Coordinates of C-alpha atoms in Angstrom, one line a residue:
M526 CA 1.5 -67.2 -17.9
S527 CA 3.8 -64.7 -19.7
G528 CA 6.8 -65.4 -17.4
P529 CA 9.7 -63.0 -17.0
L530 CA 9.1 -61.3 -20.3
G531 CA 5.7 -60.1 -19.0
E532 CA 7.1 -58.5 -15.8
Q533 CA 6.8 -54.8 -15.4
L534 CA 9.8 -52.5 -15.1
R535 CA 9.8 -49.4 -13.0
L536 CA 12.2 -46.8 -14.4
P537 CA 14.2 -44.4 -12.3
C538 CA 11.9 -41.5 -13.2
G539 CA 8.9 -43.4 -11.9
A540 CA 7.4 -44.5 -15.2
V541 CA 6.5 -48.2 -15.6
L542 CA 7.0 -50.3 -18.7
P543 CA 4.2 -52.9 -18.8
N544 CA 6.6 -55.7 -19.9
R545 CA 10.2 -56.4 -20.9
L546 CA 9.8 -56.4 -24.7
A547 CA 10.6 -53.4 -26.8
K548 CA 10.4 -52.6 -30.5
G549 CA 13.8 -51.3 -31.4
A550 CA 14.2 -48.2 -33.5
M551 CA 13.9 -48.8 -37.2
T552 CA 13.9 -46.1 -39.9
E553 CA 10.4 -45.9 -41.4
G554 CA 10.9 -43.6 -44.4
V555 CA 7.2 -42.6 -44.6
A556 CA 7.3 -38.9 -43.8
D557 CA 5.8 -36.4 -46.3
G558 CA 7.9 -34.1 -48.5
S559 CA 7.9 -31.5 -45.7
L560 CA 9.4 -34.2 -43.3
R561 CA 6.2 -34.4 -41.2
A562 CA 4.5 -37.4 -39.8
T563 CA 1.7 -38.9 -41.9
P564 CA -1.2 -41.3 -41.6
R565 CA 1.2 -44.1 -42.5
H566 CA 3.1 -43.5 -39.2
E567 CA -0.2 -43.8 -37.4
R568 CA -1.2 -47.0 -39.1
L569 CA 2.2 -48.5 -38.7
Y570 CA 2.6 -47.7 -35.0
R571 CA -1.0 -48.6 -34.1
T572 CA -0.2 -52.1 -35.6
W573 CA 3.0 -52.3 -33.4
S574 CA 1.2 -51.0 -30.4
E575 CA -1.4 -53.7 -30.7
G576 CA 1.4 -56.2 -31.3
G577 CA 2.2 -56.4 -27.5
A578 CA 5.6 -54.8 -26.9
G579 CA 5.6 -52.7 -23.7
L580 CA 7.9 -50.1 -25.3
L581 CA 8.0 -48.8 -28.9
L582 CA 11.0 -46.7 -30.1
T583 CA 10.4 -44.6 -33.3
G584 CA 12.9 -44.4 -36.1
N585 CA 15.4 -41.6 -35.8
V586 CA 13.6 -38.2 -35.9
Q587 CA 16.0 -35.6 -37.1
V588 CA 16.9 -32.3 -35.5
D589 CA 18.3 -30.8 -38.7
R590 CA 16.2 -31.1 -41.8
R591 CA 19.3 -30.4 -44.0
V592 CA 21.2 -33.5 -42.9
L593 CA 18.9 -36.6 -42.7
E594 CA 19.6 -40.3 -42.4
R595 CA 17.2 -40.7 -45.4
P596 CA 14.7 -38.5 -47.2
G597 CA 11.6 -40.1 -45.6
N598 CA 12.7 -39.1 -42.0
V599 CA 10.5 -37.0 -39.8
A600 CA 12.3 -33.8 -38.8
I601 CA 11.8 -31.5 -35.8
D602 CA 14.0 -28.6 -36.9
V603 CA 13.4 -25.5 -34.9
S604 CA 15.0 -23.4 -37.6
E605 CA 12.5 -24.6 -40.2
P606 CA 8.9 -23.5 -39.5
R607 CA 7.3 -26.2 -41.5
T608 CA 8.6 -29.0 -39.3
V609 CA 7.5 -27.3 -36.0
S610 CA 4.3 -25.6 -37.2
R611 CA 0.9 -26.2 -35.6
E612 CA 0.0 -28.7 -38.3
A613 CA 3.3 -30.5 -37.8
R614 CA 2.7 -30.8 -34.1
E615 CA -0.8 -32.0 -34.6
R616 CA 0.5 -34.7 -36.9
L617 CA 3.0 -35.8 -34.2
A618 CA 0.2 -35.9 -31.6
R619 CA -1.9 -38.2 -33.9
W620 CA 1.2 -40.4 -34.3
A621 CA 1.7 -40.5 -30.5
R622 CA -2.0 -41.4 -29.9
A623 CA -1.9 -44.2 -32.5
G624 CA 1.3 -45.7 -31.1
T625 CA 0.0 -45.9 -27.5
V626 CA -3.5 -47.4 -28.1
A627 CA -2.6 -50.6 -26.3
G628 CA -1.3 -48.9 -23.2
N629 CA 2.4 -49.3 -24.1
H630 CA 5.1 -46.6 -24.1
L631 CA 6.1 -44.8 -27.3
W632 CA 9.4 -43.0 -27.1
M633 CA 10.7 -40.7 -29.9
Q634 CA 14.3 -41.4 -30.9
I635 CA 16.0 -38.1 -31.7
S636 CA 19.1 -38.0 -33.9
H637 CA 21.2 -36.2 -36.4
G638 CA 22.5 -37.9 -39.6
G639 CA 26.0 -36.4 -39.4
R640 CA 28.3 -37.6 -42.1
Q641 CA 26.0 -40.5 -42.9
S642 CA 23.6 -38.4 -44.8
P643 CA 23.5 -39.5 -48.5
W644 CA 24.3 -37.3 -51.4
Y645 CA 20.7 -37.2 -52.7
V646 CA 19.8 -35.6 -49.3
T647 CA 22.6 -33.2 -48.9
R648 CA 25.8 -32.2 -50.8
E649 CA 27.3 -31.0 -47.5
P650 CA 26.9 -33.3 -44.6
L651 CA 28.0 -32.0 -41.2
A652 CA 30.3 -33.8 -38.8
P653 CA 32.9 -33.2 -36.1
S654 CA 35.6 -33.4 -38.7
A655 CA 35.9 -33.5 -42.5
V656 CA 36.2 -37.3 -42.7
R657 CA 34.2 -38.8 -45.6
L658 CA 32.2 -42.1 -45.4
D659 CA 33.6 -44.1 -48.3
L660 CA 30.8 -46.4 -49.2
L661 CA 29.5 -47.0 -52.7
G662 CA 30.1 -43.3 -53.5
N663 CA 26.9 -42.5 -51.6
Y664 CA 28.2 -39.8 -49.3
A665 CA 29.8 -36.4 -49.8
L666 CA 32.7 -35.0 -47.9
P667 CA 31.3 -33.5 -44.7
R668 CA 32.1 -30.1 -43.4
A669 CA 33.4 -29.8 -39.9
L670 CA 31.0 -28.1 -37.5
T671 CA 31.9 -24.8 -35.9
E672 CA 31.7 -24.5 -32.1
A673 CA 28.7 -22.2 -32.5
E674 CA 26.9 -24.8 -34.6
I675 CA 27.7 -27.6 -32.1
V676 CA 26.2 -25.5 -29.3
D677 CA 23.1 -24.8 -31.5
L678 CA 22.7 -28.5 -32.1
V679 CA 22.7 -29.2 -28.4
G680 CA 19.7 -26.8 -28.1
R681 CA 18.0 -28.4 -31.1
F682 CA 18.0 -31.8 -29.4
A683 CA 16.5 -30.3 -26.3
Q684 CA 13.8 -28.5 -28.1
A685 CA 12.9 -31.6 -30.2
A686 CA 12.5 -33.6 -27.0
R687 CA 10.2 -30.9 -25.5
I688 CA 8.1 -31.0 -28.6
A689 CA 7.9 -34.8 -28.4
R690 CA 6.8 -34.7 -24.8
D691 CA 4.1 -32.0 -25.5
A692 CA 2.8 -34.1 -28.5
G693 CA 2.2 -37.1 -26.3
F694 CA 5.2 -39.3 -26.7
T695 CA 5.9 -40.9 -23.4
G696 CA 9.7 -40.7 -23.5
V697 CA 12.7 -39.8 -25.7
Q698 CA 15.9 -41.6 -26.7
V699 CA 19.0 -39.8 -27.7
H700 CA 20.7 -41.7 -30.6
G701 CA 24.4 -41.9 -29.8
A702 CA 25.2 -45.1 -31.8
H703 CA 25.8 -46.4 -35.3
G704 CA 28.1 -43.7 -36.6
Y705 CA 25.5 -40.9 -36.7
L706 CA 26.5 -37.4 -35.4
I707 CA 26.8 -38.1 -31.7
S708 CA 28.5 -41.5 -32.3
S709 CA 31.0 -39.8 -34.7
F710 CA 32.0 -37.3 -32.0
L711 CA 32.9 -40.3 -29.8
S712 CA 35.2 -42.0 -32.3
P713 CA 38.8 -40.9 -32.8
V714 CA 38.5 -42.0 -36.5
T715 CA 35.8 -39.5 -37.3
N716 CA 36.5 -36.8 -34.6
R717 CA 39.9 -35.3 -35.3
R718 CA 39.2 -32.0 -33.6
T719 CA 41.8 -30.3 -31.5
D720 CA 39.4 -28.0 -29.5
A721 CA 37.3 -28.8 -26.4
W722 CA 35.1 -31.2 -28.5
G723 CA 37.9 -33.6 -29.6
G724 CA 41.1 -35.3 -28.5
S725 CA 40.6 -37.0 -25.2
L726 CA 37.7 -39.3 -24.6
A727 CA 36.2 -36.7 -22.1
N728 CA 36.3 -34.1 -24.9
R729 CA 34.9 -36.5 -27.5
A730 CA 32.0 -37.5 -25.1
R731 CA 31.3 -33.8 -24.3
F732 CA 28.7 -33.5 -27.1
L733 CA 26.7 -36.5 -25.9
L734 CA 26.8 -35.4 -22.3
E735 CA 25.8 -31.8 -23.1
V736 CA 22.9 -33.2 -25.3
V737 CA 21.7 -35.5 -22.5
R738 CA 21.8 -32.7 -19.9
A739 CA 20.0 -30.2 -22.1
V740 CA 17.3 -32.8 -22.9
R741 CA 16.8 -33.7 -19.3
A742 CA 16.4 -30.0 -18.4
A743 CA 13.9 -29.6 -21.3
V744 CA 11.6 -32.6 -20.4
G745 CA 11.8 -32.6 -16.6
R746 CA 12.8 -35.3 -14.1
D747 CA 9.6 -37.4 -14.4
F748 CA 9.9 -38.0 -18.1
P749 CA 11.7 -41.1 -19.5
L750 CA 15.1 -40.3 -21.1
A751 CA 17.2 -43.0 -22.8
V752 CA 20.4 -43.2 -24.7
K753 CA 21.5 -45.6 -27.4
L754 CA 25.2 -46.2 -27.3
N755 CA 27.7 -48.4 -29.1
S756 CA 29.3 -51.1 -27.0
D757 CA 32.1 -50.9 -29.6
D758 CA 32.5 -49.5 -33.1
F759 CA 34.2 -52.8 -34.2
R760 CA 36.6 -50.7 -36.2
K761 CA 40.3 -50.3 -35.7
G762 CA 41.1 -47.0 -34.0
G763 CA 37.4 -46.3 -33.3
F764 CA 35.3 -46.1 -30.2
T765 CA 36.2 -49.2 -28.1
S766 CA 34.4 -51.3 -25.5
A767 CA 36.8 -49.8 -22.9
D768 CA 35.7 -46.3 -24.0
C769 CA 32.1 -47.4 -23.7
L770 CA 32.6 -48.4 -20.1
E771 CA 34.0 -45.0 -19.2
V772 CA 31.2 -43.2 -21.0
V773 CA 28.7 -45.3 -19.1
R774 CA 30.3 -44.3 -15.8
W775 CA 29.8 -40.6 -16.8
L776 CA 26.2 -41.3 -17.9
N777 CA 25.5 -42.8 -14.4
E778 CA 25.5 -39.2 -13.2
E779 CA 22.9 -38.0 -15.8
S780 CA 19.7 -39.5 -14.4
L781 CA 19.1 -41.8 -17.4
D782 CA 16.1 -44.1 -17.3
L783 CA 17.4 -46.7 -19.9
L784 CA 20.6 -47.3 -21.8
E785 CA 20.3 -49.3 -25.0
I786 CA 23.4 -51.2 -26.0
S787 CA 24.2 -51.6 -29.7
G788 CA 27.3 -51.5 -31.9
G789 CA 28.9 -50.9 -35.2
T790 CA 28.6 -48.2 -37.9
Y791 CA 27.9 -48.2 -41.6
E792 CA 31.4 -49.4 -42.3
Q793 CA 31.1 -52.2 -39.8
P794 CA 27.3 -53.0 -39.5
R795 CA 27.5 -55.3 -36.6
L796 CA 24.0 -54.0 -35.6
L797 CA 22.8 -56.2 -38.6
G798 CA 24.9 -59.2 -37.4
I799 CA 27.5 -58.9 -40.3
E800 CA 31.0 -57.6 -40.8
G801 CA 31.8 -54.8 -43.2
R802 CA 35.2 -53.9 -44.7
P803 CA 37.6 -56.7 -43.5
G804 CA 40.7 -54.5 -43.5
D805 CA 39.7 -52.3 -40.5
A806 CA 37.3 -54.7 -38.7
V807 CA 37.9 -55.5 -35.0
P808 CA 37.3 -59.2 -34.3
V809 CA 34.2 -60.0 -32.3
R810 CA 34.9 -61.8 -29.0
P811 CA 34.6 -65.6 -29.3
S812 CA 32.1 -65.7 -26.5
T813 CA 29.8 -63.3 -28.4
L814 CA 29.7 -65.6 -31.4
V815 CA 28.0 -68.4 -29.4
R816 CA 25.3 -66.2 -27.8
E817 CA 22.0 -65.5 -29.5
A818 CA 22.0 -61.7 -29.2
Y819 CA 24.8 -59.7 -30.9
F820 CA 25.8 -57.4 -28.0
L821 CA 24.8 -59.4 -24.9
D822 CA 28.4 -60.3 -24.0
Y823 CA 29.3 -56.5 -24.1
A824 CA 26.2 -55.8 -22.0
S825 CA 27.4 -58.2 -19.4
A826 CA 30.5 -56.1 -18.9
I827 CA 28.5 -52.8 -19.0
R828 CA 26.1 -54.2 -16.4
K829 CA 29.0 -54.2 -13.9
V830 CA 29.4 -50.4 -14.1
A831 CA 25.9 -49.2 -15.2
R832 CA 23.4 -48.0 -12.6
M833 CA 20.5 -47.5 -15.0
P834 CA 18.4 -50.3 -16.6
L835 CA 19.9 -51.8 -19.8
M836 CA 18.3 -52.7 -23.1
V837 CA 19.9 -55.0 -25.7
T838 CA 18.7 -55.1 -29.3
G839 CA 19.9 -57.3 -32.1
G840 CA 19.8 -61.0 -32.7
F841 CA 17.2 -62.2 -30.2
R842 CA 15.0 -64.9 -31.8
T843 CA 14.0 -67.4 -29.1
R844 CA 12.0 -67.2 -25.9
S845 CA 14.8 -69.2 -24.1
G846 CA 17.4 -66.7 -25.3
M847 CA 15.4 -63.7 -24.1
E848 CA 14.5 -65.3 -20.7
A849 CA 18.1 -66.3 -20.1
A850 CA 19.3 -62.8 -20.8
L851 CA 16.9 -61.4 -18.3
A852 CA 17.7 -64.1 -15.7
S853 CA 21.4 -63.4 -16.0
G854 CA 20.9 -59.8 -15.1
D855 CA 22.8 -58.7 -18.2
C856 CA 19.9 -56.7 -19.4
D857 CA 16.4 -55.5 -18.3
V858 CA 14.7 -55.0 -21.6
I859 CA 14.8 -57.2 -24.8
G860 CA 14.8 -55.2 -28.0
L861 CA 13.3 -56.7 -31.2
G862 CA 13.7 -55.1 -34.6
R863 CA 13.5 -57.1 -37.8
P864 CA 11.1 -59.8 -36.6
L865 CA 8.5 -57.1 -36.1
C866 CA 8.7 -56.1 -39.7
W867 CA 7.0 -59.3 -40.8
Q868 CA 5.6 -60.6 -37.6
P869 CA 4.3 -57.4 -35.9
D870 CA 2.4 -59.4 -33.3
F871 CA 5.3 -61.5 -32.2
P872 CA 5.6 -59.8 -28.8
R873 CA 1.9 -60.6 -28.0
R874 CA 2.4 -64.2 -29.1
L875 CA 5.5 -64.5 -27.0
L876 CA 3.7 -63.2 -23.9
A877 CA 0.7 -65.5 -24.5
R878 CA 3.1 -68.4 -25.0
E879 CA 1.8 -69.0 -28.5
A880 CA 5.3 -68.7 -30.0
D881 CA 8.7 -69.7 -28.7
E882 CA 10.8 -68.4 -31.6
V883 CA 10.7 -66.4 -34.8
P884 CA 12.0 -68.1 -38.0
R885 CA 15.2 -66.5 -39.2
I886 CA 14.0 -65.1 -42.5
E887 CA 17.4 -63.5 -43.0
D888 CA 18.7 -67.0 -43.7
R889 CA 16.3 -67.5 -46.6
L890 CA 17.2 -64.0 -47.9
M891 CA 20.9 -64.7 -47.8
L892 CA 20.4 -67.9 -49.8
A893 CA 18.1 -66.2 -52.3
Q894 CA 20.6 -63.5 -53.1
R895 CA 23.1 -66.0 -54.5
G896 CA 21.1 -65.9 -57.7
W897 CA 22.2 -62.3 -58.4
L898 CA 25.1 -61.5 -56.1
S899 CA 27.9 -63.5 -54.6
P900 CA 27.9 -63.0 -50.8
A901 CA 31.3 -64.7 -50.7
S902 CA 32.8 -61.9 -52.8
P903 CA 35.7 -60.0 -51.1
S904 CA 34.5 -56.8 -52.8
I905 CA 33.3 -54.2 -50.2
A906 CA 31.0 -52.8 -52.8
L907 CA 29.2 -56.2 -53.2
R908 CA 29.2 -56.8 -49.5
A909 CA 27.5 -53.4 -49.1
L910 CA 25.0 -54.1 -51.8
N911 CA 24.1 -57.4 -50.3
T912 CA 23.5 -55.7 -47.0
I913 CA 21.3 -53.0 -48.6
G914 CA 19.3 -55.6 -50.5
V915 CA 18.4 -57.4 -47.2
Q916 CA 17.6 -54.1 -45.6
A917 CA 15.4 -53.2 -48.5
W918 CA 13.3 -56.3 -48.0
F919 CA 12.5 -55.3 -44.5
Y920 CA 11.9 -51.7 -45.5
C921 CA 9.3 -52.9 -48.0
Q922 CA 7.5 -54.9 -45.3
I923 CA 7.4 -51.7 -43.2
F924 CA 5.8 -49.9 -46.2
R925 CA 3.1 -52.5 -46.4
L926 CA 2.4 -52.3 -42.7
A927 CA 2.2 -48.6 -43.0
D928 CA -0.2 -48.8 -45.9
G929 CA -2.4 -51.5 -44.3
E930 CA -1.6 -54.0 -47.0
P931 CA -0.8 -57.7 -46.6
L932 CA 2.8 -58.6 -45.9
Q933 CA 4.9 -60.4 -48.6
P934 CA 7.2 -62.7 -46.7
E935 CA 7.9 -64.7 -50.0
R936 CA 8.9 -61.6 -51.9
G937 CA 12.3 -61.7 -53.6
M938 CA 15.1 -59.5 -52.5
L939 CA 15.9 -58.0 -55.9
P940 CA 12.3 -56.7 -56.4
A941 CA 12.3 -55.3 -52.9
L942 CA 15.6 -53.5 -53.6
L943 CA 14.2 -51.9 -56.7
E944 CA 11.0 -50.8 -54.9
Y945 CA 13.1 -49.4 -52.0
L946 CA 15.3 -47.4 -54.4
R947 CA 12.3 -46.0 -56.3
D948 CA 10.7 -44.9 -53.1
E949 CA 13.9 -43.4 -51.7
F950 CA 14.6 -41.2 -54.7
S951 CA 10.9 -40.2 -55.1
A952 CA 11.0 -39.1 -51.4
A953 CA 14.1 -37.2 -52.1
R954 CA 12.5 -35.4 -55.0
R955 CA 9.4 -34.5 -52.9
M956 CA 11.6 -33.1 -50.2
H957 CA 13.7 -31.0 -52.5
R958 CA 10.6 -29.6 -54.2
A959 CA 9.2 -28.7 -50.7
F960 CA 12.3 -26.9 -49.5
G961 CA 13.7 -25.7 -52.7

């Protein structure tokens, strides 16, 4: 009855995904002040587990508590005892148990915020080079990592993956997309190093490949290991689709179990289906504009060189679009993000043929925002604020799922933005009080 979406997928390591639907990674922001998992994670992921997807990916768990994507991140920082204590590990184990109650997989996404760590988290982000993210004045000038620090971070990724495995997570994903640390090593715009970690594409990809090798060595051959990779940064001078194809060829040799295809950075947030700063944007292929998923056209090209299963996340809204993507062979797993924030059982209803599409609530939000901001404005600041407002609406739905409260699909975007900002700065204060 469930059709191709309900088919199992055997991964190269031998693990089996029960169906072809995955909850994509979305930042949760519900850790405690010591950056540990909480009962809110358990409630949230139990809901998503019962929602029917065969694979759940966590939001980005950080390997460096000093440089987070946001203050509500979970961190597994082996240099900070509180994040790897017995209590912290027991909390991770409870999260893992809650997130697998329906027999699905739960993979931890491990990451480092890099230069995209906001000022209220850190005054000194870390990056391959001292290239500042110029966006609403929200990011400080990063410090370029030393080679010793780079080597140390490779080990941190590996140790975080081992802790995730031991806690009961059924796989890990290395976050190499969206402008975070690994992604910024790949881009010539943000990696201006002249040593062995910069310059040629082979050097720029070295950090990613070293992390993948170290993680594989830490978790063993029979444990699922995935990578999330940009198909393109969509930014002039950045990591290109041609670069992506070459990196995929190298990843073919690293015994990956799944490669998730995404795209964009904070400056060009194509992962959200929108364009950022017009002056440095790379045009999207015309064929991509007529397809339902944002990156499926790029996945089609990657499929020709990739030997591991592929996952595409972003833009899928209809059964027909998902089934067509699987039938074409362009991808093996369908990633769903925003729809699961306000319809957490959408995968189950798809598989039971009780639903054929999810309403595009983003369309209503974009219309609603015209009452307080003009989306047609050429100002990059207003474009960014529009984007943050829409994201805030989804964050607030995640908060309600985590708290076991009824969702608010009719809530306005401005009240959601204000709630998100209050929560964000409160979480930052708790974190700074905890760590001094």
